[in-house]
């Protein structure tokens, strides 16, 4: 398919036409009236005289070619009209210490809950290439790791770097950041609402909260954050990882060797259900990697907002074919004007 990328450039032909009329009119008005032409000698009409006479035509033709080049003629080899389901998704991921539990391991290699979450979330992102997706990680404090973006390659790189906060011991042997072992669900949801509110060109906006613990820290109550999300029109989908009970974790014994032991973990399912119900979302419980995959597939199915987009691919530009001769004709016309000795522009 042939098209002009900037067809409004042809409006420049209007002033060009006015200039052409004035140029040709000036040439006619510059003639002399003489009745005795038969007594005048008839010099031969040489190529030089012909070129001089054609100089105005060269200039106008070159100007027309430049205007056509400015309109960017293109040959489009393929045009695709497709419908996408574009929404804004703010992922909120719990990275507190309990995400180090190993109960989601599915093969001979031990993998933490967070390792599995990163792998499955990455596949979820790849299935939604047109969505704005952002990433907030939280333990005791929420942190925006990636803004809402369609640059999913960068988002996946950031997602792969997520890890649980490391305990920093002071000189007295006590941790200096004990709050990072806690879970601030309310603060994380409030930050997610703030990020989604900045998006203006997407109607459907959701928060995807994944946690394996209970809210025990923060300035904002989770219920208050859910009410804020409801007022702003954001749905919250919550995914509870694991369950309350004992889960395998890596620890070091007295000799410094890494061994597998069992630790108590607590999942507040009642809270996650209330947060989802408050905003019209849904709660999913994922006690295995497969269950987490199915939960995200269900969210993928539920959240679709059709948007039609027309895309042009594999365009071949032709402006250079017009630009070069156009400039050449104008340069030739100006050179002939200088040789002719009087103005026609």
mmCIF file of N, CA and C in Angstrom, residues 21-33:
data_model
loop_
_atom_site.group_PDB
_atom_site.id
_atom_site.type_symbol
_atom_site.label_atom_id
_atom_site.label_comp_id
_atom_site.label_asym_id
_atom_site.label_seq_id
_atom_site.Cartn_x
_atom_site.Cartn_y
_atom_site.Cartn_z
ATOM 1 N N UNK A 21 2.498 31.926 -10.146
ATOM 2 C CA UNK A 21 1.700 32.900 -10.925
ATOM 3 C C UNK A 21 2.419 34.243 -10.999
ATOM 4 N N UNK A 22 2.960 34.717 -9.884
ATOM 5 C CA UNK A 22 3.675 35.997 -9.874
ATOM 6 C C UNK A 22 4.930 35.922 -10.724
ATOM 7 N N UNK A 23 5.611 34.798 -10.702
ATOM 8 C CA UNK A 23 6.839 34.647 -11.472
ATOM 9 C C UNK A 23 6.561 34.717 -12.973
ATOM 10 N N UNK A 24 5.555 33.935 -13.417
ATOM 11 C CA UNK A 24 5.230 33.915 -14.842
ATOM 12 C C UNK A 24 4.619 35.245 -15.300
ATOM 13 N N UNK A 25 3.856 35.883 -14.426
ATOM 14 C CA UNK A 25 3.250 37.178 -14.768
ATOM 15 C C UNK A 25 4.325 38.236 -14.935
ATOM 16 N N UNK A 26 5.350 38.193 -14.063
ATOM 17 C CA UNK A 26 6.446 39.150 -14.170
ATOM 18 C C UNK A 26 7.218 38.954 -15.465
ATOM 19 N N UNK A 27 7.362 37.699 -15.911
ATOM 20 C CA UNK A 27 8.071 37.440 -17.165
ATOM 21 C C UNK A 27 7.313 38.012 -18.346
ATOM 22 N N UNK A 28 5.971 37.908 -18.339
ATOM 23 C CA UNK A 28 5.184 38.455 -19.451
ATOM 24 C C UNK A 28 5.217 39.977 -19.462
ATOM 25 N N UNK A 29 5.148 40.577 -18.244
ATOM 26 C CA UNK A 29 5.141 42.036 -18.185
ATOM 27 C C UNK A 29 6.489 42.636 -18.559
ATOM 28 N N UNK A 30 7.528 41.850 -18.571
ATOM 29 C CA UNK A 30 8.852 42.389 -18.873
ATOM 30 C C UNK A 30 9.159 42.482 -20.354
ATOM 31 N N UNK A 31 8.205 42.121 -21.263
ATOM 32 C CA UNK A 31 8.466 42.160 -22.694
ATOM 33 C C UNK A 31 8.380 43.573 -23.267
ATOM 34 N N UNK A 32 8.932 43.778 -24.479
ATOM 35 C CA UNK A 32 8.890 45.059 -25.190
ATOM 36 C C UNK A 32 8.001 44.945 -26.412
ATOM 37 N N UNK A 33 7.220 46.000 -26.659
ATOM 38 C CA UNK A 33 6.390 46.048 -27.856
ATOM 39 C C UNK A 33 7.223 46.626 -28.997
#
